[in-house]
Coordinates of C-alpha atoms in Angstrom, one line a residue:
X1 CA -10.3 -20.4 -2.8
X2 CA -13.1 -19.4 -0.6
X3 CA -14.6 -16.0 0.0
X4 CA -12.8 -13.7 2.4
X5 CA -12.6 -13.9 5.9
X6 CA -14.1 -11.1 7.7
X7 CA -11.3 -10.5 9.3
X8 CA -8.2 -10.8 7.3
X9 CA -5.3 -10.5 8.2
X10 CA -2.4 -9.6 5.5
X11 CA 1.8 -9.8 5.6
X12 CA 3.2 -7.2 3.9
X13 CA 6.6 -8.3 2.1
X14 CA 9.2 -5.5 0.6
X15 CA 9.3 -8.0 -2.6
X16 CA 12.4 -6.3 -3.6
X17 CA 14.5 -6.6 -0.2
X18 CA 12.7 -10.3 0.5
X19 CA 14.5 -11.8 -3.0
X20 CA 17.6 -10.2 -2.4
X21 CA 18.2 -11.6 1.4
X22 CA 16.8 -14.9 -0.4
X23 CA 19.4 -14.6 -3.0
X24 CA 22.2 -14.1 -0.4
X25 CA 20.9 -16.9 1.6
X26 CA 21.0 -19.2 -1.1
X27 CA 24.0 -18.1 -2.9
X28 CA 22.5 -17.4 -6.2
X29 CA 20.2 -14.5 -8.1
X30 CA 16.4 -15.8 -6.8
X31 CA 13.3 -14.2 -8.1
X32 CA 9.5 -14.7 -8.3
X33 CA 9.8 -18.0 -10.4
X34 CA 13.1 -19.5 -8.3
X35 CA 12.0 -18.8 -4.9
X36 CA 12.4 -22.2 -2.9
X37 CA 9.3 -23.9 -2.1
X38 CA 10.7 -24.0 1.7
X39 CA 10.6 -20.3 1.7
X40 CA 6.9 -20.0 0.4
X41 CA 6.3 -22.9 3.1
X42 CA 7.5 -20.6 5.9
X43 CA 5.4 -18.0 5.2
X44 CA 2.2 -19.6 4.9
X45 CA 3.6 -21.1 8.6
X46 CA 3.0 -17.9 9.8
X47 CA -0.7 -18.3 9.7
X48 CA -1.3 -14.7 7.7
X49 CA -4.1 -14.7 5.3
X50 CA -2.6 -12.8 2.5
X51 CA 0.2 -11.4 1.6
X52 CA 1.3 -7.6 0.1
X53 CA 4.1 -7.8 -2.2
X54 CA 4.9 -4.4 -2.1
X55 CA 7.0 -2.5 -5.1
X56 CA 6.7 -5.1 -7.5
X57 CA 5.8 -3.0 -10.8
X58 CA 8.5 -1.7 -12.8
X59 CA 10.8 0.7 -11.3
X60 CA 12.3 4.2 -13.5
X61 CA 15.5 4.9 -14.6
X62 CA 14.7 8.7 -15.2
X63 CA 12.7 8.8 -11.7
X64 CA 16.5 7.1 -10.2
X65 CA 18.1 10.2 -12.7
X66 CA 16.1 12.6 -10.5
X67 CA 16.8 11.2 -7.1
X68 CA 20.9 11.0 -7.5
X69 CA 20.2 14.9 -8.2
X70 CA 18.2 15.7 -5.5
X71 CA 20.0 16.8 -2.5
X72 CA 16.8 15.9 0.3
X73 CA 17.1 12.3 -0.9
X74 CA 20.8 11.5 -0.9
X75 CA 20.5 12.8 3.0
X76 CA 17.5 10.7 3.5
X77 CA 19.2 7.7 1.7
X78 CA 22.7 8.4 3.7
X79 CA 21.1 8.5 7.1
X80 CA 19.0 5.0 6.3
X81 CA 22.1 3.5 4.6
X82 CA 25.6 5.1 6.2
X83 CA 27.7 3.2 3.3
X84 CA 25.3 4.3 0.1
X85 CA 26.3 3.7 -3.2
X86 CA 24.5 4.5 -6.5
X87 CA 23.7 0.9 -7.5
X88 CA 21.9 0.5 -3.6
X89 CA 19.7 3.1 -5.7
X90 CA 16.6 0.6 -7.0
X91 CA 14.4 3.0 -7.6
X92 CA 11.1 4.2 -5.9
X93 CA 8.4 1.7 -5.6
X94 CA 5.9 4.2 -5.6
X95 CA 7.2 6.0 -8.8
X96 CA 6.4 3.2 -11.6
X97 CA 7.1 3.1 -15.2
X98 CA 4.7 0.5 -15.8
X99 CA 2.0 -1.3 -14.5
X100 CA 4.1 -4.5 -15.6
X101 CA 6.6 -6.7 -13.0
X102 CA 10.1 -5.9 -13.1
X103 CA 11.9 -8.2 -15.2
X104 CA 14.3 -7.8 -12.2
X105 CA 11.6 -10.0 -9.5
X106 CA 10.4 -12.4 -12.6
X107 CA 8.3 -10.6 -14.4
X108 CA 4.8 -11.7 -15.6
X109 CA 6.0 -15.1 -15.3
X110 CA 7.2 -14.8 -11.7
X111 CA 4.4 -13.3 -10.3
X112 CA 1.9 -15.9 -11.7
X113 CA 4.5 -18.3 -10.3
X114 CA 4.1 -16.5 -6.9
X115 CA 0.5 -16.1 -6.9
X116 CA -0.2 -19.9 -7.5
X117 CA 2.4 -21.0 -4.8
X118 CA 0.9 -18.6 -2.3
X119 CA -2.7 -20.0 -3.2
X120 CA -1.8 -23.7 -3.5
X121 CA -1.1 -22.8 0.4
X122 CA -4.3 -20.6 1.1
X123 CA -2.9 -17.4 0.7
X124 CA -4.3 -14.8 -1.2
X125 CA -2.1 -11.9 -3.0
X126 CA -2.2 -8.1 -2.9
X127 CA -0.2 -5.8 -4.9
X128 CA -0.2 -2.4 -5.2
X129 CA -1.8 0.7 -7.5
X130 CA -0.8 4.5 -7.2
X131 CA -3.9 6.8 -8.3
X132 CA -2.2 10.2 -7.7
X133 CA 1.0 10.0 -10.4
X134 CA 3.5 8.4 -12.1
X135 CA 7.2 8.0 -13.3
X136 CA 8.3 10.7 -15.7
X137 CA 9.0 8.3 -18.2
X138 CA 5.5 6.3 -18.0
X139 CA 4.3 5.9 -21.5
X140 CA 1.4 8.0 -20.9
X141 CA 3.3 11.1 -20.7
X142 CA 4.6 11.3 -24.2
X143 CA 1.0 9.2 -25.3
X144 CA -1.3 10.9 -23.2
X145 CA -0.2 14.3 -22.0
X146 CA -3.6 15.3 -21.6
X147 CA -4.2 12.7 -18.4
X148 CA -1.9 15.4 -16.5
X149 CA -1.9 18.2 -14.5
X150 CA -0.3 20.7 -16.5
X151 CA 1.4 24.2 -16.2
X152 CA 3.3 27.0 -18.2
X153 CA 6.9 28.1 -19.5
X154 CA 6.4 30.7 -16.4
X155 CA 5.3 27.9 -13.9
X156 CA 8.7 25.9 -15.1
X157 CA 10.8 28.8 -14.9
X158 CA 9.5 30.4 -11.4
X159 CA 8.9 27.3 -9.7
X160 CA 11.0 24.6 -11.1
X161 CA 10.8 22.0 -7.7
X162 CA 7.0 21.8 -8.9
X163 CA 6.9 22.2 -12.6
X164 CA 9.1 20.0 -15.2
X165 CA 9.2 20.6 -19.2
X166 CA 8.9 17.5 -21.1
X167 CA 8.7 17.0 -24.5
X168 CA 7.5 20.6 -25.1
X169 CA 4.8 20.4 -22.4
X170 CA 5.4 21.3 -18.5
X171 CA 4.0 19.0 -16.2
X172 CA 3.2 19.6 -12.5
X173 CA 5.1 17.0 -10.3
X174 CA 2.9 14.6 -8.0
X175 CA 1.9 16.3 -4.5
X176 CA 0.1 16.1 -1.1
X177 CA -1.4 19.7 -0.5
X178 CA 0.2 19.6 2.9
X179 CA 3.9 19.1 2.0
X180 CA 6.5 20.1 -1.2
X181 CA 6.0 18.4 -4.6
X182 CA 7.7 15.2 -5.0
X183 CA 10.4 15.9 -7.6
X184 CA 10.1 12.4 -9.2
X185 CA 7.1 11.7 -10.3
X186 CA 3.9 13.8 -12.7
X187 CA 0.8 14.5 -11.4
X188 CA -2.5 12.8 -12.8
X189 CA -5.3 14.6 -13.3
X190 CA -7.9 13.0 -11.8
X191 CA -11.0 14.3 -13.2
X192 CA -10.0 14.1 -16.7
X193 CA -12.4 11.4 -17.9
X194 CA -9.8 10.0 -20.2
X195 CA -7.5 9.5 -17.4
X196 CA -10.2 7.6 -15.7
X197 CA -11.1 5.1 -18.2
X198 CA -7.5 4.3 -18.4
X199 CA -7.4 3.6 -14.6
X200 CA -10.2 1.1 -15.2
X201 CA -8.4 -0.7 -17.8
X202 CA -4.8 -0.8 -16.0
X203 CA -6.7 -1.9 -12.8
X204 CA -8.7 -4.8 -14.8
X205 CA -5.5 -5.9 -15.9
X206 CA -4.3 -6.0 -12.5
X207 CA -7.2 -8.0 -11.2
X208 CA -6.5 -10.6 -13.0
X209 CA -3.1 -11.1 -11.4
X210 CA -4.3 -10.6 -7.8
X211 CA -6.9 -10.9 -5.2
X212 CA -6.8 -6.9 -4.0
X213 CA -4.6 -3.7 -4.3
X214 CA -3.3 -1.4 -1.9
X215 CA -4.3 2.4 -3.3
X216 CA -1.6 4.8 -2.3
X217 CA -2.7 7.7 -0.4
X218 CA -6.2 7.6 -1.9
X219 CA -7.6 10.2 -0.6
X220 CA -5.9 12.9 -2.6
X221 CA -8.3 12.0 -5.6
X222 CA -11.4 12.3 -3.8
X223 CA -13.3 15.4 -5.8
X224 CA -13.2 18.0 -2.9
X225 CA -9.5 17.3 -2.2
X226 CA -8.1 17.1 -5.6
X227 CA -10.2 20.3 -6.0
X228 CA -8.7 22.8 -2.9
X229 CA -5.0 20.9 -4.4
X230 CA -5.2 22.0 -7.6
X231 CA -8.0 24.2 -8.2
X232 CA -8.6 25.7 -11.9
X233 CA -5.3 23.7 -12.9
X234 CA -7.8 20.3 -13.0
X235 CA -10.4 21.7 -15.1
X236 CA -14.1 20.9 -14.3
X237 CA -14.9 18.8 -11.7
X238 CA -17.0 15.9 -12.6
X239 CA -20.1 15.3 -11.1
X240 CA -18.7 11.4 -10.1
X241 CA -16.0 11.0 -7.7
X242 CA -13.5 9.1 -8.7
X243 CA -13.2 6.0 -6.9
X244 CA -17.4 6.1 -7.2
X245 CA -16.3 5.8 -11.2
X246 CA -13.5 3.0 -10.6
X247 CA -14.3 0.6 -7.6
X248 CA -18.0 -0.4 -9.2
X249 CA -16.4 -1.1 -12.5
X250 CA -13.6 -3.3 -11.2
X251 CA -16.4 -4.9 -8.5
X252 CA -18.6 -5.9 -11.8
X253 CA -16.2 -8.2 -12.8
X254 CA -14.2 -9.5 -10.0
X255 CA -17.1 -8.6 -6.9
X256 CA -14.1 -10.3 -4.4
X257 CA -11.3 -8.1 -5.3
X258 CA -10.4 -6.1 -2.4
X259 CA -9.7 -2.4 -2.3
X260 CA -7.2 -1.2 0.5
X261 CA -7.0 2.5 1.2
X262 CA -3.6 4.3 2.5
X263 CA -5.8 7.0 3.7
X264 CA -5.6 9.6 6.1
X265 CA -7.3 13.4 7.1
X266 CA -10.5 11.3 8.6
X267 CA -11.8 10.9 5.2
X268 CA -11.9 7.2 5.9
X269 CA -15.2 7.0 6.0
X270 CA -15.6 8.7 3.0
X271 CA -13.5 6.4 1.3
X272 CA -15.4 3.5 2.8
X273 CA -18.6 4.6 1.3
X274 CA -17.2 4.7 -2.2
X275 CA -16.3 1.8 -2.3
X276 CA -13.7 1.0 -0.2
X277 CA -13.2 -3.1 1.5
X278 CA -10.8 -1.4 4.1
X279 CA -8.6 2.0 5.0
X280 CA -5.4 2.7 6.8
X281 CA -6.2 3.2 10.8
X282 CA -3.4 6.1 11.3
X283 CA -5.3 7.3 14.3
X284 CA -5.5 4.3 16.4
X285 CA -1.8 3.9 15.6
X286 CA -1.2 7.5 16.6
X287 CA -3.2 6.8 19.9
X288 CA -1.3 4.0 20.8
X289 CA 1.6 5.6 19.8
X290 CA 1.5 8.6 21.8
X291 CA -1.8 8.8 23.8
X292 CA -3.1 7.1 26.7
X293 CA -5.5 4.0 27.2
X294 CA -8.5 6.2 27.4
X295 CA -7.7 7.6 23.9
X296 CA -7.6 4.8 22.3
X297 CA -11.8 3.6 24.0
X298 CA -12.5 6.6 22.8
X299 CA -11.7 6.0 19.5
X300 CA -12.8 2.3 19.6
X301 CA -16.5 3.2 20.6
X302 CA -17.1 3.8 16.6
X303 CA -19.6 2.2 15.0
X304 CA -19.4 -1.6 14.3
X305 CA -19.6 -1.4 11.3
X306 CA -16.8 1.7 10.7
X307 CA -14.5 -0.6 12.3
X308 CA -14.7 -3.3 10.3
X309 CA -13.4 -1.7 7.4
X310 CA -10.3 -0.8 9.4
X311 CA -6.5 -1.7 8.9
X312 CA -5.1 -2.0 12.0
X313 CA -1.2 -1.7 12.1
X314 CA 2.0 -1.0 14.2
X315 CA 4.2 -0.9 11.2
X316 CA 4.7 -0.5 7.9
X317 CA 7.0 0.9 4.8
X318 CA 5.5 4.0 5.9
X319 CA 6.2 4.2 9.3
X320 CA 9.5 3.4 11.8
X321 CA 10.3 -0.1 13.0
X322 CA 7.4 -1.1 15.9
X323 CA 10.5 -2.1 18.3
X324 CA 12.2 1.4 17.8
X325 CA 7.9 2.9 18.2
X326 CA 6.9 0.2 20.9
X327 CA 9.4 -1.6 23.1
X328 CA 9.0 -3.9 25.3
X329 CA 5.3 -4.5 26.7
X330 CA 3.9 -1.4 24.9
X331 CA 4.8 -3.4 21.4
X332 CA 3.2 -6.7 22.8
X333 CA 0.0 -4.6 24.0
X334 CA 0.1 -2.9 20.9
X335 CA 0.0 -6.0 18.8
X336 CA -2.3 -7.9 20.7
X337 CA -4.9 -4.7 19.7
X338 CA -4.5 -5.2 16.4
X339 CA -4.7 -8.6 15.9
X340 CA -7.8 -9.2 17.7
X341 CA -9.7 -5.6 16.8
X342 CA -12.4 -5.8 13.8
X343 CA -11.1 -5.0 10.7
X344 CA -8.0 -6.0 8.9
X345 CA -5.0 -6.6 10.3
X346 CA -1.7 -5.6 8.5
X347 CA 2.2 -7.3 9.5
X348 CA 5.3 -6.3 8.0
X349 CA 7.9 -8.9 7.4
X350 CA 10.3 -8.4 10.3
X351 CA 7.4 -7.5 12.9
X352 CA 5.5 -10.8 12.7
X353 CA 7.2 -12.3 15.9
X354 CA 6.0 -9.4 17.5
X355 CA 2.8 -10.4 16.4
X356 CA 3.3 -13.5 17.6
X357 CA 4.2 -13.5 20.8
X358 CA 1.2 -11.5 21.2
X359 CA -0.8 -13.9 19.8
X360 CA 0.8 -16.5 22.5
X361 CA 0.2 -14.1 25.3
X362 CA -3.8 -14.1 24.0
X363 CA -3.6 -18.0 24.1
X364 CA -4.7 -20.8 22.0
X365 CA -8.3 -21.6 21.5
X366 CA -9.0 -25.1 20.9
X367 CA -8.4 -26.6 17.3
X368 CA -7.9 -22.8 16.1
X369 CA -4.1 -21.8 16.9
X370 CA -0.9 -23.6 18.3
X371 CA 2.9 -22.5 19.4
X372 CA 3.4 -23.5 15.3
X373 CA 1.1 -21.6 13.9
X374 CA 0.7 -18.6 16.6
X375 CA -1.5 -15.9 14.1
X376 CA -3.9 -18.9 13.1
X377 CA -6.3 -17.7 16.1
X378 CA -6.4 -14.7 13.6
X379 CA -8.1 -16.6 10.5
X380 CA -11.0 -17.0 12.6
X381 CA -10.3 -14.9 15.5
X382 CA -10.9 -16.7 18.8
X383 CA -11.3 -13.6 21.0
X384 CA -14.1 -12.6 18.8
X385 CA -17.7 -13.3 18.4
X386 CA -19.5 -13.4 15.2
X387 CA -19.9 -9.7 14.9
X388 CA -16.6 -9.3 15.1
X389 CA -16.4 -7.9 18.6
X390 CA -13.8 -8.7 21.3
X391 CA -15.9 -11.8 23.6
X392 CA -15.7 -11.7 27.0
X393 CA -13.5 -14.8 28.6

């Protein structure tokens, strides 16, 4: 497959939600390996040049034991799903066991299958990788307890929503400074060098079953944040940041892998300069959002080459449904923005005929996009010169 675009635009895909629909549609249990090639066919239709299958590593039965206990989530899960049962309960995507597919989506097998189907048809694939924790029951917690933040008997007993005792050490849950623990999931420590080799290797292995990763919230290792967070908890602070230690080593052996940021705080240049290919626009959605049209110039007039390591996006698992965030000609103006701005562009499965008619509203440039394949204007963006700036008409 040929390098990159330098403008990329990716689908994102709740893997887990796609293969059940697919598996209602067709009347039978579908997965990775037995998705119809009709199905793979429509997608790549849709003129995207990669696409995220989110949540596909494997999900935890004692992270699924702490959520059916936990009072916050069954009123979060009641007010998404009126009728929730305890088998609608999958699991957290973002609290993983194990850097392996679920057997439930296919497995190693499936994803390969996936991977090749999505390439045969120009697609590239990106998964995703969590830096700041993990399930309760990954095998580095009984293996490895030194990777972890860790506590004492008194933190466990005094503050038992942060602190959990397992196998006779207490381990501090996963957190973001600015909100509770989350009760689910232990908390890496980041500048244990141990820990970091270990990322290296589990991302290596990833690498060589896709073209990028999506790093959740990965800001909250940078050094200076995982420092104010945590404090003498961490131990010394190394004189490497982390992603400074992980991105070269990954980029030495595969130097087109792609490194997405979910990042936030206005640390996304920051993240850009280690290393980063791309990070989360929240601001620009925010503007559009909730400010006005001069807001959003304002925080275009960055610098070329800040913007081209955006991701621009109106939705995603993250975020509310754009039609509920944007109706009407706000969502087609919204869209429109971020399918034409540099950087990457990001679609959620659900939102791409937003996307679309906003795409139709830009209009066709010759032998680049059609009513068929609407987003195809995107792969080399016709409202764009060859910096990557909007052209005038």
């Amino acid at each position: 497959m040929k390098i990159w675009p330098m403008h990329p635009v990716i689908y994102e895909i709740n893997t887990w939600v796609w293969l059940r629909e697919l598996g209602q549609k067709y009347q039978k249990p579908v997965n990775l390996t037995t998705v119809p090639p009709e199905e793979w066919d429509q997608i790549a239709s849709l003129g995207f040049d990669a696409v995220w299958f989110m949540g596909v590593w494997e999900r935890s039965p004692a992270g699924i034991e702490v959520s059916m206990r936990n009072q916050g989530l069954l009123e979060d899960f009641r007010r998404a799903l009126p009728d929730f049962a305890v088998e609608d309960n999958v699991g957290s995507p973002y609290c993983v066991r194990r850097y392996v597919v679920d057997e439930h989506l296919g497995g190693r097998r499936g994803l390969a299958a996936a991977r090749k189907n999505l390439a045969a048809r120009g697609l590239r694939l990106i998964l995703d990788f969590v830096p700041n924790h993990v399930a309760p029951d990954h095998p580095w917690v009984s293996d490895h307890p030194e990777y972890f933040v860790q506590g004492s008997a008194d933190d466990a007993r005094n503050d038992p929503a942060s602190f959990v005792e397992t196998g006779g050490t207490v381990f501090a849950c996963g957190r973001d400074p600015y909100f509770p623990a989350w009760p689910d999931v232990l908390q890496l420590n980041a500048f244990q060098p141990g820990l970091r080799q270990a990322v290296v290797e589990t991302i290596a292995e990833i690498a060589g079953q896709c073209d990028g990763i999506r790093c959740d919230m990965a800001m909250l290792v940078l050094n200076d944040i995982f420092e104010r967070t945590w404090g003498e908890r961490a131990g010394g602070r190394p004189v490497n940041d982390y992603w400074t230690t992980v991105i070269p080593a990954i980029k030495a052996k595969w130097p087109e892998f792609r490194f997405i940021a979910e990042a936030y705080w206005d640390l996304e240049w920051e993240l850009q300069q280690q290393g980063f290919d791309y990070c989360y626009d929240k601001k620009l959605y925010d503007r559009m959002e909730h400010g006005d049209a001069e807001s959003v110039r304002l925080h275009l007039l960055a610098d070329l080459s800040y913007q081209q390591g955006m991701v621009r996006f109106i939705e995603n698992h993250d975020e509310p449904r754009a039609a509920a965030k944007f109706p009407g000609g706000k969502g087609c103006a919204a869209a429109a923005a971020i399918l034409t701005l540099p950087g990457q562009g990001c679609c959620t499965r659900g939102n791409s005929r937003q996307a679309g008619e906003a795409a139709r509203v830009l209009g066709p440039s010759p032998g680049r996009a059609s009513r068929s394949r609407p987003l195809s204007l995107l792969r080399t963006p016709a409202e764009r010169d060859q910096s990557g700036c909007l052209s005038e008409r």
